[in-house]
Amino acid sequence: QVQLVESGGGLVQAGGSLRLSCVASGLTFSSYAMGWFRQAPGKEREFVAAINWSGSTIYYQDSVKGRFTISRDNAKNTVYLQMNSLKPEDAAVYYCAADLGVVTPASARYDYWGQGTQVTVSS
């Protein structure tokens, strides 16, 4: 059974930082591209960042470039999202996802999804 479990969310003041983690099990982690997506109340799920199997290819949503960093540790079956300079508009449930294919920002291409972790940013 494939599981993706996110953690690290919480409440942070604007300008603060959080690091999200997503631990995968039940799959060969290094065979998958990994992505982070988010969904705010009343809005559609949107792409945040993605990383290929080796970390050699990385994509970011324009609004998070320079603030967020995606990374992965294949030995730990974990993908991370370091979020700095958080803004209220970053508040959302953040989901990690696994894609057995070419790294992509397209959510429909991902095969497995976690349950999400809540990020709340206060002003």
CSV table of N, CA and C in Angstrom, one decimal:
chain,number,residue,atom,x,y,z
A,1,GLN,N,0.8,-1.2,0.0
A,1,GLN,CA,0.0,0.0,0.0
A,1,GLN,C,0.9,1.2,0.0
A,2,VAL,N,0.7,2.1,-1.0
A,2,VAL,CA,1.4,3.3,-1.1
A,2,VAL,C,0.9,4.3,-0.1
A,3,GLN,N,1.8,5.0,0.6
A,3,GLN,CA,1.4,6.0,1.5
A,3,GLN,C,2.3,7.2,1.4
A,4,LEU,N,1.8,8.4,1.4
A,4,LEU,CA,2.5,9.6,1.5
A,4,LEU,C,2.0,10.4,2.7
A,5,VAL,N,2.9,10.7,3.6
A,5,VAL,CA,2.5,11.3,4.8
A,5,VAL,C,3.2,12.6,5.0
A,6,GLU,N,2.4,13.7,5.0
A,6,GLU,CA,3.0,15.0,5.1
A,6,GLU,C,3.1,15.4,6.6
A,7,SER,N,4.0,16.3,6.9
A,7,SER,CA,4.1,16.8,8.3
A,7,SER,C,4.8,18.1,8.2
A,8,GLY,N,4.8,18.9,9.3
A,8,GLY,CA,5.5,20.1,9.4
A,8,GLY,C,4.6,21.4,9.3
A,9,GLY,N,3.4,21.2,9.0
A,9,GLY,CA,2.5,22.3,8.9
A,9,GLY,C,2.2,22.9,10.3
A,10,GLY,N,1.6,24.1,10.3
A,10,GLY,CA,1.3,24.7,11.5
A,10,GLY,C,1.0,26.2,11.3
A,11,LEU,N,1.0,26.9,12.4
A,11,LEU,CA,0.7,28.3,12.3
A,11,LEU,C,2.0,29.1,12.4
A,12,VAL,N,2.2,30.1,11.5
A,12,VAL,CA,3.3,30.9,11.5
A,12,VAL,C,2.9,32.3,11.1
A,13,GLN,N,3.7,33.3,11.7
A,13,GLN,CA,3.4,34.7,11.3
A,13,GLN,C,4.0,35.0,9.9
A,14,ALA,N,3.4,35.9,9.3
A,14,ALA,CA,3.9,36.4,8.0
A,14,ALA,C,5.4,36.7,8.1
A,15,GLY,N,6.1,36.3,7.2
A,15,GLY,CA,7.6,36.5,7.2
A,15,GLY,C,8.3,35.3,7.8
A,16,GLY,N,7.6,34.4,8.4
A,16,GLY,CA,8.3,33.3,9.1
A,16,GLY,C,8.5,32.2,8.1
A,17,SER,N,9.0,31.1,8.7
A,17,SER,CA,9.4,29.9,7.9
A,17,SER,C,8.8,28.6,8.4
A,18,LEU,N,8.6,27.7,7.6
A,18,LEU,CA,8.2,26.3,7.9
A,18,LEU,C,8.9,25.4,7.0
A,19,ARG,N,9.2,24.2,7.4
A,19,ARG,CA,9.6,23.1,6.5
A,19,ARG,C,8.7,22.0,6.6
A,20,LEU,N,8.1,21.7,5.4
A,20,LEU,CA,7.2,20.5,5.3
A,20,LEU,C,8.0,19.3,4.9
A,21,SER,N,7.6,18.2,5.4
A,21,SER,CA,8.2,16.9,5.0
A,21,SER,C,7.1,16.0,4.5
A,22,CYS,N,7.5,15.1,3.6
A,22,CYS,CA,6.6,14.1,3.1
A,22,CYS,C,7.4,12.8,3.0
A,23,VAL,N,6.9,11.8,3.8
A,23,VAL,CA,7.6,10.5,3.8
A,23,VAL,C,6.8,9.5,3.0
A,24,ALA,N,7.4,8.9,2.1
A,24,ALA,CA,6.7,7.9,1.2
A,24,ALA,C,7.0,6.5,1.7
A,25,SER,N,6.1,5.6,1.5
A,25,SER,CA,6.3,4.2,1.7
A,25,SER,C,5.5,3.4,0.7
A,26,GLY,N,5.9,2.2,0.5
A,26,GLY,CA,5.1,1.3,-0.4
A,26,GLY,C,5.5,1.5,-1.9
A,27,LEU,N,6.5,2.3,-2.1
A,27,LEU,CA,6.9,2.5,-3.5
A,27,LEU,C,8.4,2.7,-3.5
A,28,THR,N,9.0,2.5,-4.7
A,28,THR,CA,10.4,2.8,-4.9
A,28,THR,C,10.6,4.3,-5.1
A,29,PHE,N,10.9,4.9,-4.0
A,29,PHE,CA,10.9,6.4,-4.0
A,29,PHE,C,11.7,7.0,-5.1
A,30,SER,N,12.9,6.5,-5.3
A,30,SER,CA,13.8,7.1,-6.3
A,30,SER,C,13.3,6.9,-7.7
A,31,SER,N,12.3,6.2,-7.9
A,31,SER,CA,11.7,6.0,-9.3
A,31,SER,C,10.7,7.1,-9.6
A,32,TYR,N,10.3,7.9,-8.6
A,32,TYR,CA,9.2,8.9,-8.7
A,32,TYR,C,9.7,10.3,-8.7
A,33,ALA,N,9.1,11.1,-9.5
A,33,ALA,CA,9.2,12.5,-9.3
A,33,ALA,C,8.2,12.9,-8.2
A,34,MET,N,8.5,13.9,-7.5
A,34,MET,CA,7.7,14.3,-6.4
A,34,MET,C,7.3,15.8,-6.5
A,35,GLY,N,6.1,16.1,-6.1
A,35,GLY,CA,5.6,17.4,-6.2
A,35,GLY,C,4.9,17.9,-4.9
A,36,TRP,N,4.8,19.2,-4.8
A,36,TRP,CA,4.0,19.8,-3.7
A,36,TRP,C,2.9,20.6,-4.4
A,37,PHE,N,1.7,20.5,-3.9
A,37,PHE,CA,0.6,21.2,-4.3
A,37,PHE,C,-0.1,21.8,-3.1
A,38,ARG,N,-0.9,22.8,-3.3
A,38,ARG,CA,-1.7,23.4,-2.2
A,38,ARG,C,-3.1,23.8,-2.6
A,39,GLN,N,-3.9,23.8,-1.6
A,39,GLN,CA,-5.3,24.2,-1.9
A,39,GLN,C,-5.8,25.0,-0.7
A,40,ALA,N,-6.2,26.2,-1.0
A,40,ALA,CA,-6.7,27.2,-0.1
A,40,ALA,C,-8.2,27.1,-0.1
A,41,PRO,N,-8.9,27.5,1.0
A,41,PRO,CA,-10.4,27.4,1.0
A,41,PRO,C,-11.0,28.1,-0.1
A,42,GLY,N,-11.9,27.4,-0.8
A,42,GLY,CA,-12.6,28.0,-1.9
A,42,GLY,C,-11.9,28.1,-3.2
A,43,LYS,N,-10.7,27.6,-3.2
A,43,LYS,CA,-9.8,27.7,-4.4
A,43,LYS,C,-9.5,26.3,-4.9
A,44,GLU,N,-9.1,26.2,-6.2
A,44,GLU,CA,-8.6,25.0,-6.7
A,44,GLU,C,-7.2,24.6,-6.3
A,45,ARG,N,-6.9,23.4,-6.3
A,45,ARG,CA,-5.6,22.9,-6.0
A,45,ARG,C,-4.6,23.5,-7.0
A,46,GLU,N,-3.4,24.0,-6.6
A,46,GLU,CA,-2.5,24.6,-7.4
A,46,GLU,C,-1.1,24.0,-7.2
A,47,PHE,N,-0.3,24.0,-8.2
A,47,PHE,CA,1.0,23.5,-8.2
A,47,PHE,C,1.9,24.5,-7.4
A,48,VAL,N,2.8,23.9,-6.6
A,48,VAL,CA,3.8,24.7,-5.9
A,48,VAL,C,5.2,24.4,-6.4
A,49,ALA,N,5.6,23.2,-6.3
A,49,ALA,CA,7.0,22.8,-6.7
A,49,ALA,C,7.1,21.4,-7.0
A,50,ALA,N,8.1,21.0,-7.8
A,50,ALA,CA,8.3,19.6,-8.2
A,50,ALA,C,9.7,19.3,-8.4
A,51,ILE,N,10.1,18.1,-8.2
A,51,ILE,CA,11.5,17.7,-8.3
A,51,ILE,C,11.6,16.3,-8.9
A,52,ASN,N,12.5,16.1,-9.8
A,52,ASN,CA,12.6,14.8,-10.4
A,52,ASN,C,13.3,13.8,-9.5
A,53,TRP,N,13.6,12.6,-10.0
A,53,TRP,CA,14.1,11.6,-9.1
A,53,TRP,C,15.4,11.9,-8.5
A,54,SER,N,16.2,12.6,-9.2
A,54,SER,CA,17.6,12.9,-8.7
A,54,SER,C,17.8,14.3,-8.2
A,55,GLY,N,16.8,15.1,-8.4
A,55,GLY,CA,17.0,16.5,-8.0
A,55,GLY,C,17.6,17.4,-9.0
A,56,SER,N,17.9,16.9,-10.2
A,56,SER,CA,18.5,17.6,-11.2
A,56,SER,C,17.5,18.6,-12.0
A,57,THR,N,16.2,18.3,-11.9
A,57,THR,CA,15.2,19.1,-12.5
A,57,THR,C,14.2,19.6,-11.5
A,58,ILE,N,14.0,20.8,-11.3
A,58,ILE,CA,13.1,21.4,-10.3
A,58,ILE,C,12.3,22.5,-11.0
A,59,TYR,N,11.0,22.5,-10.6
A,59,TYR,CA,10.1,23.5,-11.1
A,59,TYR,C,9.4,24.2,-9.9
A,60,TYR,N,9.1,25.4,-10.0
A,60,TYR,CA,8.4,26.2,-9.0
A,60,TYR,C,7.3,27.0,-9.6
A,61,GLN,N,6.2,27.2,-8.9
A,61,GLN,CA,5.3,28.2,-9.2
A,61,GLN,C,5.9,29.6,-9.1
A,62,ASP,N,5.6,30.5,-10.0
A,62,ASP,CA,6.3,31.7,-10.0
A,62,ASP,C,6.2,32.5,-8.7
A,63,SER,N,5.0,32.4,-8.0
A,63,SER,CA,4.8,33.1,-6.8
A,63,SER,C,5.7,32.7,-5.6
A,64,VAL,N,6.3,31.5,-5.7
A,64,VAL,CA,7.1,31.0,-4.6
A,64,VAL,C,8.6,31.0,-4.9
A,65,LYS,N,8.9,31.3,-6.1
A,65,LYS,CA,10.3,31.3,-6.5
A,65,LYS,C,11.1,32.3,-5.6
A,66,GLY,N,12.3,31.8,-5.2
A,66,GLY,CA,13.1,32.6,-4.3
A,66,GLY,C,12.7,32.5,-2.8
A,67,ARG,N,11.5,32.0,-2.5
A,67,ARG,CA,11.1,31.8,-1.2
A,67,ARG,C,11.0,30.4,-0.7
A,68,PHE,N,10.6,29.5,-1.6
A,68,PHE,CA,10.4,28.1,-1.3
A,68,PHE,C,11.5,27.3,-2.0
A,69,THR,N,11.9,26.2,-1.3
A,69,THR,CA,12.9,25.3,-1.9
A,69,THR,C,12.4,23.9,-1.7
A,70,ILE,N,12.4,23.2,-2.8
A,70,ILE,CA,12.0,21.7,-2.7
A,70,ILE,C,13.3,20.9,-2.8
A,71,SER,N,13.4,19.9,-2.0
A,71,SER,CA,14.5,19.0,-2.0
A,71,SER,C,14.1,17.6,-1.7
A,72,ARG,N,14.9,16.6,-1.9
A,72,ARG,CA,14.6,15.3,-1.5
A,72,ARG,C,15.8,14.5,-1.0
A,73,ASP,N,15.5,13.5,-0.2
A,73,ASP,CA,16.5,12.6,0.3
A,73,ASP,C,16.0,11.2,0.0
A,74,ASN,N,16.6,10.6,-1.0
A,74,ASN,CA,16.1,9.3,-1.4
A,74,ASN,C,16.4,8.2,-0.4
A,75,ALA,N,17.4,8.4,0.3
A,75,ALA,CA,17.8,7.4,1.4
A,75,ALA,C,16.7,7.4,2.5
A,76,LYS,N,16.0,8.5,2.7
A,76,LYS,CA,15.0,8.6,3.7
A,76,LYS,C,13.6,8.6,3.1
A,77,ASN,N,13.5,8.4,1.8
A,77,ASN,CA,12.2,8.4,1.2
A,77,ASN,C,11.4,9.6,1.5
A,78,THR,N,12.0,10.7,1.5
A,78,THR,CA,11.4,12.0,2.0
A,78,THR,C,11.7,13.1,1.0
A,79,VAL,N,10.6,13.9,0.8
A,79,VAL,CA,10.7,15.1,0.0
A,79,VAL,C,10.4,16.3,1.0
A,80,TYR,N,11.1,17.4,0.8
A,80,TYR,CA,10.9,18.5,1.7
A,80,TYR,C,10.4,19.7,0.9
A,81,LEU,N,9.8,20.6,1.6
A,81,LEU,CA,9.5,21.9,1.1
A,81,LEU,C,9.8,22.9,2.2
A,82,GLN,N,10.9,23.6,2.0
A,82,GLN,CA,11.3,24.7,2.9
A,82,GLN,C,10.6,26.0,2.4
A,83,MET,N,9.9,26.6,3.3
A,83,MET,CA,9.1,27.7,3.0
A,83,MET,C,9.6,28.9,3.8
A,84,ASN,N,10.1,29.9,3.2
A,84,ASN,CA,10.6,31.1,3.9
A,84,ASN,C,9.8,32.3,3.4
A,85,SER,N,9.8,33.4,4.2
A,85,SER,CA,9.1,34.6,3.9
A,85,SER,C,7.7,34.3,3.6
A,86,LEU,N,7.0,33.6,4.5
A,86,LEU,CA,5.7,33.2,4.2
A,86,LEU,C,4.7,34.4,4.2
A,87,LYS,N,3.8,34.3,3.3
A,87,LYS,CA,2.7,35.3,3.2
A,87,LYS,C,1.4,34.8,3.5
A,88,PRO,N,0.4,35.6,3.9
A,88,PRO,CA,-0.9,35.1,4.2
A,88,PRO,C,-1.5,34.3,3.0
A,89,GLU,N,-1.2,34.7,1.8
A,89,GLU,CA,-1.7,34.0,0.6
A,89,GLU,C,-1.1,32.6,0.4
A,90,ASP,N,-0.1,32.3,1.2
A,90,ASP,CA,0.5,31.0,1.2
A,90,ASP,C,-0.3,30.0,2.0
A,91,ALA,N,-1.2,30.5,2.8
A,91,ALA,CA,-2.0,29.6,3.7
A,91,ALA,C,-2.8,28.6,2.9
A,92,ALA,N,-2.7,27.4,3.2
A,92,ALA,CA,-3.4,26.4,2.4
A,92,ALA,C,-3.2,25.0,3.1
A,93,VAL,N,-3.9,24.0,2.6
A,93,VAL,CA,-3.5,22.6,2.9
A,93,VAL,C,-2.5,22.3,1.8
A,94,TYR,N,-1.3,21.8,2.2
A,94,TYR,CA,-0.2,21.4,1.3
A,94,TYR,C,-0.2,19.9,1.2
A,95,TYR,N,-0.2,19.4,0.0
A,95,TYR,CA,-0.2,18.0,-0.4
A,95,TYR,C,1.1,17.7,-1.1
A,96,CYS,N,1.7,16.5,-0.8
A,96,CYS,CA,2.7,16.0,-1.6
A,96,CYS,C,2.1,14.9,-2.5
A,97,ALA,N,2.8,14.7,-3.6
A,97,ALA,CA,2.3,13.7,-4.6
A,97,ALA,C,3.5,13.1,-5.3
A,98,ALA,N,3.3,11.9,-5.8
A,98,ALA,CA,4.3,11.1,-6.4
A,98,ALA,C,3.9,10.8,-7.9
A,99,ASP,N,4.8,10.9,-8.8
A,99,ASP,CA,4.6,10.8,-10.2
A,99,ASP,C,5.6,9.8,-10.8
A,100,LEU,N,5.1,8.7,-11.2
A,100,LEU,CA,6.0,7.7,-11.9
A,100,LEU,C,6.1,8.1,-13.4
A,101,GLY,N,6.9,9.1,-13.6
A,101,GLY,CA,7.1,9.6,-14.9
A,101,GLY,C,7.9,10.8,-14.9
A,102,VAL,N,7.8,11.6,-15.9
A,102,VAL,CA,8.6,12.8,-16.1
A,102,VAL,C,8.1,13.9,-15.1
A,103,VAL,N,9.0,14.6,-14.4
A,103,VAL,CA,8.5,15.6,-13.5
A,103,VAL,C,7.7,16.6,-14.2
A,104,THR,N,6.6,17.0,-13.6
A,104,THR,CA,5.6,17.9,-14.2
A,104,THR,C,4.9,18.7,-13.1
A,105,PRO,N,4.4,19.9,-13.5
A,105,PRO,CA,3.6,20.7,-12.6
A,105,PRO,C,2.1,20.3,-12.7
A,106,ALA,N,1.8,19.4,-13.6
A,106,ALA,CA,0.4,19.0,-13.9
A,106,ALA,C,-0.1,18.0,-12.8
A,107,SER,N,-1.0,18.4,-12.0
A,107,SER,CA,-1.5,17.6,-10.9
A,107,SER,C,-2.1,16.3,-11.4
A,108,ALA,N,-2.8,16.3,-12.6
A,108,ALA,CA,-3.4,15.1,-13.1
A,108,ALA,C,-2.5,14.0,-13.5
A,109,ARG,N,-1.2,14.3,-13.6
A,109,ARG,CA,-0.2,13.3,-14.0
A,109,ARG,C,0.3,12.6,-12.8
A,110,TYR,N,0.0,13.0,-11.6
A,110,TYR,CA,0.6,12.3,-10.4
A,110,TYR,C,-0.3,11.1,-10.0
A,111,ASP,N,0.4,10.1,-9.5
A,111,ASP,CA,-0.2,8.8,-9.3
A,111,ASP,C,-0.7,8.7,-7.8
A,112,TYR,N,0.0,9.3,-6.9
A,112,TYR,CA,-0.3,9.1,-5.5
A,112,TYR,C,-0.3,10.4,-4.8
A,113,TRP,N,-1.1,10.5,-3.8
A,113,TRP,CA,-1.3,11.8,-3.0
A,113,TRP,C,-1.3,11.5,-1.5
A,114,GLY,N,-0.8,12.4,-0.8
A,114,GLY,CA,-0.9,12.4,0.7
A,114,GLY,C,-2.2,13.1,1.1
A,115,GLN,N,-2.4,13.1,2.4
A,115,GLN,CA,-3.6,13.6,3.0
A,115,GLN,C,-3.5,15.1,3.3
A,116,GLY,N,-2.3,15.6,3.2
A,116,GLY,CA,-2.2,17.1,3.4
A,116,GLY,C,-1.8,17.5,4.8
A,117,THR,N,-1.2,18.7,4.8
A,117,THR,CA,-0.8,19.3,6.1
A,117,THR,C,-1.2,20.8,6.0
A,118,GLN,N,-1.8,21.3,7.1
A,118,GLN,CA,-2.3,22.6,7.1
A,118,GLN,C,-1.2,23.6,7.4
A,119,VAL,N,-1.1,24.6,6.6
A,119,VAL,CA,-0.2,25.8,6.8
A,119,VAL,C,-1.1,27.0,7.0
A,120,THR,N,-1.0,27.6,8.1
A,120,THR,CA,-1.7,28.9,8.4
A,120,THR,C,-0.7,30.0,8.6
A,121,VAL,N,-0.9,31.1,7.9
A,121,VAL,CA,0.0,32.2,8.0
A,121,VAL,C,-0.8,33.4,8.5
A,122,SER,N,-0.4,33.9,9.7
A,122,SER,CA,-1.1,35.1,10.3
A,122,SER,C,-0.4,36.4,9.9
A,123,SER,N,-1.2,37.4,9.8
A,123,SER,CA,-0.6,38.7,9.4
A,123,SER,C,-0.4,39.6,10.7
